[in-house]
PDB file of C-alpha atoms and ligand atoms in Angstrom:
ATOM      1  CA  UNK A   1     112.302 116.821 117.796  1.00  0.00           C
ATOM      2  CA  UNK A   2     113.638 115.891 114.378  1.00  0.00           C
ATOM      3  CA  UNK A   3     116.744 114.289 115.720  1.00  0.00           C
ATOM      4  CA  UNK A   4     114.558 112.584 118.233  1.00  0.00           C
ATOM      5  CA  UNK A   5     112.748 110.713 115.480  1.00  0.00           C
ATOM      6  CA  UNK A   6     115.943 109.161 114.097  1.00  0.00           C
ATOM      7  CA  UNK A   7     117.033 108.231 117.625  1.00  0.00           C
ATOM      8  CA  UNK A   8     113.625 106.789 118.342  1.00  0.00           C
ATOM      9  CA  UNK A   9     113.974 104.719 115.201  1.00  0.00           C
ATOM     10  CA  UNK A  10     117.268 103.317 116.465  1.00  0.00           C
ATOM     11  CA  UNK A  11     116.026 102.451 119.954  1.00  0.00           C
ATOM     12  CA  UNK A  12     112.914 100.900 118.446  1.00  0.00           C
ATOM     13  CA  UNK A  13     115.016  98.546 116.336  1.00  0.00           C
ATOM     14  CA  UNK A  14     117.759  97.851 118.845  1.00  0.00           C
ATOM     15  CA  UNK A  15     116.202  98.125 122.296  1.00  0.00           C
ATOM     16  CA  UNK A  16     118.707  98.148 125.126  1.00  0.00           C
ATOM     17  CA  UNK A  17     121.639  98.583 122.754  1.00  0.00           C
ATOM     18  CA  UNK A  18     123.762 101.654 123.182  1.00  0.00           C
ATOM     19  CA  UNK A  19     123.565 103.924 120.155  1.00  0.00           C
ATOM     20  CA  UNK A  20     127.056 104.473 118.668  1.00  0.00           C
ATOM     21  CA  UNK A  21     125.773 106.886 116.007  1.00  0.00           C
ATOM     22  CA  UNK A  22     125.256 110.569 115.803  1.00  0.00           C
ATOM     23  CA  UNK A  23     121.804 110.579 114.205  1.00  0.00           C
ATOM     24  CA  UNK A  24     120.474 113.502 112.240  1.00  0.00           C
ATOM     25  CA  UNK A  25     117.259 114.001 110.304  1.00  0.00           C
ATOM     26  CA  UNK A  26     116.779 116.745 107.714  1.00  0.00           C
ATOM     27  CA  UNK A  27     113.893 117.560 105.430  1.00  0.00           C
ATOM     28  CA  UNK A  28     114.815 118.728 101.975  1.00  0.00           C
ATOM     29  CA  UNK A  29     113.096 120.071  98.894  1.00  0.00           C
ATOM     30  CA  UNK A  30     115.604 118.312  96.680  1.00  0.00           C
ATOM     31  CA  UNK A  31     114.180 114.824  96.795  1.00  0.00           C
ATOM     32  CA  UNK A  32     111.205 113.641  94.812  1.00  0.00           C
ATOM     33  CA  UNK A  33     107.993 113.488  96.761  1.00  0.00           C
ATOM     34  CA  UNK A  34     108.046 110.907  99.537  1.00  0.00           C
ATOM     35  CA  UNK A  35     111.658 110.116  98.708  1.00  0.00           C
ATOM     36  CA  UNK A  36     114.251 109.532 101.390  1.00  0.00           C
ATOM     37  CA  UNK A  37     117.831 108.403 101.777  1.00  0.00           C
ATOM     38  CA  UNK A  38     120.481 107.822 104.364  1.00  0.00           C
ATOM     39  CA  UNK A  39     124.237 108.315 104.420  1.00  0.00           C
ATOM     40  CA  UNK A  40     126.919 107.371 106.903  1.00  0.00           C
ATOM     41  CA  UNK A  41     130.233 109.150 107.444  1.00  0.00           C
ATOM     42  CA  UNK A  42     132.214 107.813 110.364  1.00  0.00           C
ATOM     43  CA  UNK A  43     129.596 107.647 113.083  1.00  0.00           C
ATOM     44  CA  UNK A  44     127.512 110.440 111.575  1.00  0.00           C
ATOM     45  CA  UNK A  45     124.310 109.022 110.137  1.00  0.00           C
ATOM     46  CA  UNK A  46     122.145 111.446 108.247  1.00  0.00           C
ATOM     47  CA  UNK A  47     118.602 110.836 107.062  1.00  0.00           C
ATOM     48  CA  UNK A  48     117.256 113.053 104.340  1.00  0.00           C
ATOM     49  CA  UNK A  49     113.531 113.018 103.768  1.00  0.00           C
ATOM     50  CA  UNK A  50     111.598 114.930 101.183  1.00  0.00           C
ATOM     51  CA  UNK A  51     109.668 117.893 102.606  1.00  0.00           C
ATOM     52  CA  UNK A  52     106.427 116.065 101.891  1.00  0.00           C
ATOM     53  CA  UNK A  53     107.144 113.825 104.874  1.00  0.00           C
ATOM     54  CA  UNK A  54     106.614 116.673 107.291  1.00  0.00           C
ATOM     55  CA  UNK A  55     102.861 116.364 106.862  1.00  0.00           C
ATOM     56  CA  UNK A  56     102.885 112.618 107.471  1.00  0.00           C
ATOM     57  CA  UNK A  57     102.459 111.095 110.891  1.00  0.00           C
ATOM     58  CA  UNK A  58     105.685 110.480 112.853  1.00  0.00           C
ATOM     59  CA  UNK A  59     104.898 106.756 113.159  1.00  0.00           C
ATOM     60  CA  UNK A  60     105.016 106.343 109.390  1.00  0.00           C
ATOM     61  CA  UNK A  61     108.174 108.445 109.152  1.00  0.00           C
ATOM     62  CA  UNK A  62     109.691 106.213 111.814  1.00  0.00           C
ATOM     63  CA  UNK A  63     108.967 103.226 109.588  1.00  0.00           C
ATOM     64  CA  UNK A  64     110.774 104.805 106.658  1.00  0.00           C
ATOM     65  CA  UNK A  65     113.753 105.788 108.809  1.00  0.00           C
ATOM     66  CA  UNK A  66     113.929 102.292 110.260  1.00  0.00           C
ATOM     67  CA  UNK A  67     113.747 100.723 106.830  1.00  0.00           C
ATOM     68  CA  UNK A  68     116.599 102.949 105.596  1.00  0.00           C
ATOM     69  CA  UNK A  69     118.593 102.222 108.740  1.00  0.00           C
ATOM     70  CA  UNK A  70     118.266  98.447 108.342  1.00  0.00           C
ATOM     71  CA  UNK A  71     119.313  98.632 104.709  1.00  0.00           C
ATOM     72  CA  UNK A  72     122.342 100.720 105.598  1.00  0.00           C
ATOM     73  CA  UNK A  73     123.370  98.483 108.491  1.00  0.00           C
ATOM     74  CA  UNK A  74     122.473  95.320 106.550  1.00  0.00           C
ATOM     75  CA  UNK A  75     120.390  94.085 109.438  1.00  0.00           C
ATOM     76  CA  UNK A  76     117.144  92.183 109.572  1.00  0.00           C
ATOM     77  CA  UNK A  77     114.499  93.340 112.028  1.00  0.00           C
ATOM     78  CA  UNK A  78     110.747  93.584 112.047  1.00  0.00           C
ATOM     79  CA  UNK A  79     108.853  96.585 113.273  1.00  0.00           C
ATOM     80  CA  UNK A  80     105.242  97.663 113.195  1.00  0.00           C
ATOM     81  CA  UNK A  81     106.408 101.088 112.015  1.00  0.00           C
ATOM     82  CA  UNK A  82     107.962  99.505 108.948  1.00  0.00           C
ATOM     83  CA  UNK A  83     104.666  97.721 108.295  1.00  0.00           C
ATOM     84  CA  UNK A  84     102.823 101.014 108.681  1.00  0.00           C
ATOM     85  CA  UNK A  85     105.217 102.686 106.276  1.00  0.00           C
ATOM     86  CA  UNK A  86     104.784  99.972 103.644  1.00  0.00           C
ATOM     87  CA  UNK A  87     101.012 100.094 103.905  1.00  0.00           C
ATOM     88  CA  UNK A  88     101.207 103.834 103.524  1.00  0.00           C
ATOM     89  CA  UNK A  89     103.269 103.490 100.332  1.00  0.00           C
ATOM     90  CA  UNK A  90     100.797 100.942  98.987  1.00  0.00           C
ATOM     91  CA  UNK A  91      97.850 103.307  99.335  1.00  0.00           C
ATOM     92  CA  UNK A  92      99.732 106.451  98.436  1.00  0.00           C
ATOM     93  CA  UNK A  93      98.611 106.331  94.806  1.00  0.00           C
ATOM     94  CA  UNK A  94      95.081 107.278  95.867  1.00  0.00           C
ATOM     95  CA  UNK A  95      96.260 110.628  97.181  1.00  0.00           C
ATOM     96  CA  UNK A  96      98.734 111.470  94.439  1.00  0.00           C
ATOM     97  CA  UNK A  97      97.441 114.013  91.908  1.00  0.00           C
ATOM     98  CA  UNK A  98      97.442 112.786  88.321  1.00  0.00           C
ATOM     99  CA  UNK A  99      99.112 115.640  86.542  1.00  0.00           C
ATOM    100  CA  UNK A 100     101.265 113.896  83.959  1.00  0.00           C
ATOM    101  CA  UNK A 101      99.965 112.186  80.912  1.00  0.00           C
ATOM    102  CA  UNK A 102     100.530 111.736  77.215  1.00  0.00           C
ATOM    103  CA  UNK A 103      97.898 110.864  74.577  1.00  0.00           C
ATOM    104  CA  UNK A 104      99.740 107.839  73.181  1.00  0.00           C
ATOM    105  CA  UNK A 105     100.481 106.413  76.602  1.00  0.00           C
ATOM    106  CA  UNK A 106      96.984 107.110  77.818  1.00  0.00           C
ATOM    107  CA  UNK A 107      95.498 105.224  74.880  1.00  0.00           C
ATOM    108  CA  UNK A 108      97.774 102.306  75.622  1.00  0.00           C
ATOM    109  CA  UNK A 109      96.865 102.384  79.306  1.00  0.00           C
ATOM    110  CA  UNK A 110      93.151 102.476  78.475  1.00  0.00           C
ATOM    111  CA  UNK A 111      93.420  99.521  76.097  1.00  0.00           C
ATOM    112  CA  UNK A 112      95.272  97.473  78.687  1.00  0.00           C
ATOM    113  CA  UNK A 113      93.037  98.549  81.534  1.00  0.00           C
ATOM    114  CA  UNK A 114      89.829  97.744  79.648  1.00  0.00           C
ATOM    115  CA  UNK A 115      91.017  94.413  78.381  1.00  0.00           C
ATOM    116  CA  UNK A 116      92.862  92.981  81.362  1.00  0.00           C
ATOM    117  CA  UNK A 117      91.565  94.858  84.395  1.00  0.00           C
ATOM    118  CA  UNK A 118      87.926  95.478  83.398  1.00  0.00           C
ATOM    119  CA  UNK A 119      88.763  99.183  83.482  1.00  0.00           C
ATOM    120  CA  UNK A 120      89.194  99.037  87.251  1.00  0.00           C
ATOM    121  CA  UNK A 121      92.701 100.422  87.619  1.00  0.00           C
ATOM    122  CA  UNK A 122      92.785 104.128  88.298  1.00  0.00           C
ATOM    123  CA  UNK A 123      94.984 105.857  85.748  1.00  0.00           C
ATOM    124  CA  UNK A 124      98.463 106.601  87.071  1.00  0.00           C
ATOM    125  CA  UNK A 125     100.697 109.419  85.936  1.00  0.00           C
ATOM    126  CA  UNK A 126     102.163 108.528  82.555  1.00  0.00           C
ATOM    127  CA  UNK A 127     105.272 109.778  80.868  1.00  0.00           C
ATOM    128  CA  UNK A 128     107.905 108.888  78.320  1.00  0.00           C
ATOM    129  CA  UNK A 129     111.329 108.283  79.761  1.00  0.00           C
ATOM    130  CA  UNK A 130     114.646 108.195  77.986  1.00  0.00           C
ATOM    131  CA  UNK A 131     115.506 106.205  74.899  1.00  0.00           C
ATOM    132  CA  UNK A 132     116.513 103.290  77.070  1.00  0.00           C
ATOM    133  CA  UNK A 133     117.225  99.910  75.526  1.00  0.00           C
ATOM    134  CA  UNK A 134     117.684  98.291  78.927  1.00  0.00           C
ATOM    135  CA  UNK A 135     114.841  99.572  81.057  1.00  0.00           C
ATOM    136  CA  UNK A 136     111.653  99.336  79.059  1.00  0.00           C
ATOM    137  CA  UNK A 137     109.388 100.675  81.736  1.00  0.00           C
ATOM    138  CA  UNK A 138     109.105 101.450  85.436  1.00  0.00           C
ATOM    139  CA  UNK A 139     106.382 102.008  87.964  1.00  0.00           C
ATOM    140  CA  UNK A 140     107.124 104.341  90.842  1.00  0.00           C
ATOM    141  CA  UNK A 141     104.836 103.862  93.841  1.00  0.00           C
ATOM    142  CA  UNK A 142     105.833 107.175  95.345  1.00  0.00           C
ATOM    143  CA  UNK A 143     104.749 109.284  92.405  1.00  0.00           C
ATOM    144  CA  UNK A 144     102.188 106.817  91.007  1.00  0.00           C
ATOM    145  CA  UNK A 145     104.021 107.105  87.710  1.00  0.00           C
ATOM    146  CA  UNK A 146     104.511 104.718  84.833  1.00  0.00           C
ATOM    147  CA  UNK A 147     107.505 105.656  82.704  1.00  0.00           C
ATOM    148  CA  UNK A 148     108.038 103.996  79.332  1.00  0.00           C
ATOM    149  CA  UNK A 149     111.193 104.057  77.235  1.00  0.00           C
ATOM    150  CA  UNK A 150     110.765 106.152  74.074  1.00  0.00           C
ATOM    151  CA  UNK A 151     112.088 103.119  72.188  1.00  0.00           C
ATOM    152  CA  UNK A 152     108.417 102.103  71.987  1.00  0.00           C
ATOM    153  CA  UNK A 153     107.128 105.331  70.499  1.00  0.00           C
ATOM    154  CA  UNK A 154     107.067 104.074  66.923  1.00  0.00           C
ATOM    155  CA  UNK A 155     106.941 100.310  67.286  1.00  0.00           C
ATOM    156  CA  UNK A 156     103.833  98.179  66.867  1.00  0.00           C
ATOM    157  CA  UNK A 157     101.426  99.056  69.688  1.00  0.00           C
ATOM    158  CA  UNK A 158     101.478  95.485  70.989  1.00  0.00           C
ATOM    159  CA  UNK A 159     104.964  96.099  72.385  1.00  0.00           C
ATOM    160  CA  UNK A 160     103.959  99.325  74.067  1.00  0.00           C
ATOM    161  CA  UNK A 161     100.855  97.633  75.466  1.00  0.00           C
ATOM    162  CA  UNK A 162     102.904  94.732  76.729  1.00  0.00           C
ATOM    163  CA  UNK A 163     105.206  97.088  78.671  1.00  0.00           C
ATOM    164  CA  UNK A 164     102.198  99.058  79.881  1.00  0.00           C
ATOM    165  CA  UNK A 165     100.530  95.865  81.074  1.00  0.00           C
ATOM    166  CA  UNK A 166     103.604  94.847  83.062  1.00  0.00           C
ATOM    167  CA  UNK A 167     103.841  98.234  84.777  1.00  0.00           C
ATOM    168  CA  UNK A 168     100.105  98.426  85.408  1.00  0.00           C
ATOM    169  CA  UNK A 169     100.347  95.023  87.087  1.00  0.00           C
ATOM    170  CA  UNK A 170     102.907  96.542  89.446  1.00  0.00           C
ATOM    171  CA  UNK A 171     100.520  99.326  90.327  1.00  0.00           C
ATOM    172  CA  UNK A 172      97.673  96.913  90.863  1.00  0.00           C
ATOM    173  CA  UNK A 173      99.582  94.099  92.579  1.00  0.00           C
ATOM    174  CA  UNK A 174     101.898  96.269  94.678  1.00  0.00           C
ATOM    175  CA  UNK A 175     104.640  94.292  96.377  1.00  0.00           C
ATOM    176  CA  UNK A 176     105.055  92.073  99.347  1.00  0.00           C
ATOM    177  CA  UNK A 177     107.703  91.820 101.963  1.00  0.00           C
ATOM    178  CA  UNK A 178     109.234  88.879 103.640  1.00  0.00           C
ATOM    179  CA  UNK A 179     111.887  89.713 106.194  1.00  0.00           C
ATOM    180  CA  UNK A 180     113.925  92.472 104.621  1.00  0.00           C
ATOM    181  CA  UNK A 181     113.267  91.337 101.066  1.00  0.00           C
ATOM    182  CA  UNK A 182     110.758  93.056  98.844  1.00  0.00           C
ATOM    183  CA  UNK A 183     109.200  90.997  96.095  1.00  0.00           C
ATOM    184  CA  UNK A 184     107.843  92.573  92.946  1.00  0.00           C
ATOM    185  CA  UNK A 185     107.989  89.740  90.424  1.00  0.00           C
ATOM    186  CA  UNK A 186     106.704  86.855  92.497  1.00  0.00           C
ATOM    187  CA  UNK A 187     105.227  83.694  90.984  1.00  0.00           C
ATOM    188  CA  UNK A 188     101.699  85.107  90.918  1.00  0.00           C
ATOM    189  CA  UNK A 189     102.913  88.229  89.165  1.00  0.00           C
ATOM    190  CA  UNK A 190     104.537  86.056  86.502  1.00  0.00           C
ATOM    191  CA  UNK A 191     101.351  84.025  86.089  1.00  0.00           C
ATOM    192  CA  UNK A 192      99.296  87.168  85.633  1.00  0.00           C
ATOM    193  CA  UNK A 193     101.860  88.592  83.244  1.00  0.00           C
ATOM    194  CA  UNK A 194     101.592  85.503  81.055  1.00  0.00           C
ATOM    195  CA  UNK A 195      97.893  86.239  80.493  1.00  0.00           C
ATOM    196  CA  UNK A 196      98.800  88.985  78.004  1.00  0.00           C
ATOM    197  CA  UNK A 197      97.837  87.939  74.481  1.00  0.00           C
ATOM    198  CA  UNK A 198     100.874  86.422  72.718  1.00  0.00           C
ATOM    199  CA  UNK A 199     102.977  87.589  75.666  1.00  0.00           C
ATOM    200  CA  UNK A 200     105.560  84.818  75.306  1.00  0.00           C
ATOM    201  CA  UNK A 201     105.999  85.601  71.608  1.00  0.00           C
ATOM    202  CA  UNK A 202     106.276  89.353  72.280  1.00  0.00           C
ATOM    203  CA  UNK A 203     108.831  88.707  74.990  1.00  0.00           C
ATOM    204  CA  UNK A 204     110.925  86.794  72.448  1.00  0.00           C
ATOM    205  CA  UNK A 205     110.637  89.557  69.852  1.00  0.00           C
ATOM    206  CA  UNK A 206     111.441  92.462  72.178  1.00  0.00           C
ATOM    207  CA  UNK A 207     115.214  92.214  71.855  1.00  0.00           C
ATOM    208  CA  UNK A 208     115.071  92.364  68.060  1.00  0.00           C
ATOM    209  CA  UNK A 209     112.481  95.185  68.035  1.00  0.00           C
ATOM    210  CA  UNK A 210     114.572  97.271  70.402  1.00  0.00           C
ATOM    211  CA  UNK A 211     117.770  96.673  68.419  1.00  0.00           C
ATOM    212  CA  UNK A 212     115.971  97.817  65.272  1.00  0.00           C
ATOM    213  CA  UNK A 213     114.769 101.015  66.950  1.00  0.00           C
ATOM    214  CA  UNK A 214     118.263 101.636  68.193  1.00  0.00           C
ATOM    215  CA  UNK A 215     119.669 101.319  64.674  1.00  0.00           C
ATOM    216  CA  UNK A 216     116.985 103.667  63.362  1.00  0.00           C
ATOM    217  CA  UNK A 217     117.792 106.231  66.045  1.00  0.00           C
ATOM    218  CA  UNK A 218     121.506 106.063  65.247  1.00  0.00           C
ATOM    219  CA  UNK A 219     120.657 106.629  61.597  1.00  0.00           C
ATOM    220  CA  UNK A 220     118.481 109.666  62.397  1.00  0.00           C
ATOM    221  CA  UNK A 221     121.288 111.051  64.501  1.00  0.00           C
ATOM    222  CA  UNK A 222     123.755 110.834  61.598  1.00  0.00           C
ATOM    223  CA  UNK A 223     121.221 112.300  59.203  1.00  0.00           C
ATOM    224  CA  UNK A 224     120.700 115.243  61.498  1.00  0.00           C
ATOM    225  CA  UNK A 225     124.386 116.166  61.417  1.00  0.00           C
ATOM    226  CA  UNK A 226     125.185 118.906  58.943  1.00  0.00           C
ATOM    227  CA  UNK A 227     127.063 117.485  55.959  1.00  0.00           C
ATOM    228  CA  UNK A 228     130.254 119.023  54.826  1.00  0.00           C
ATOM    229  CA  UNK A 229     130.249 120.068  51.209  1.00  0.00           C
ATOM    230  CA  UNK A 230     132.023 117.585  49.000  1.00  0.00           C
ATOM    231  CA  UNK A 231     131.959 114.975  51.682  1.00  0.00           C
ATOM    232  CA  UNK A 232     130.234 111.757  50.800  1.00  0.00           C
ATOM    233  CA  UNK A 233     128.208 110.113  53.499  1.00  0.00           C
ATOM    234  CA  UNK A 234     127.961 106.391  53.410  1.00  0.00           C
ATOM    235  CA  UNK A 235     124.760 106.121  55.371  1.00  0.00           C
TER     236      UNK A 235
HETATM  237 ZN1   ZN B   1     108.594  94.723  86.736  1.00  0.00          ZN
END
């Protein structure tokens, strides 16, 4: 049955073509909810789906498997199962329990939601990520989670709100597909993003703000180290 699904996915994409692969599908508790991946060794192609997928209809699973298969094989094909899967991911946030939050992030989300979305966006899961100076924030459709770099914990709230606004736009706007490409930052997204008060100015300042936080963090790190007696610290 399980193997059948991966084989079905193949025949659906490549009708009439002989299948050269040994296709296997396993469900695992090790992936995040609604996660999935595929690996290929020789002719052995293995799909790993998170256990959560077991409860989801086979048609939608087929879409995910087909999408993974096309990515792996670098092929372009359309399929109604892939459309079903993408629609499923787009509405998933409704069903995902909101268990994670943080007071500071929630305040930021509420400010942004009230001001730019008339309070209409349902609150996603919110959490602080790592002290990342490259990725300021992310939105994960599969866990309905906004993650913000802890770089913004102590900066002026306008920076945090700016990141929050960007990620909330992702939740609200979703994504669209054309062929095998997925677009997140399309022209309309950029137009909406530019609505944020002083957004262009904030965008310019971000690099400097982040560098400053980085320097502060490095300083704290040195301070935290135990000092050797008689040793003079220069910082
Ligand atoms: Zn983005």
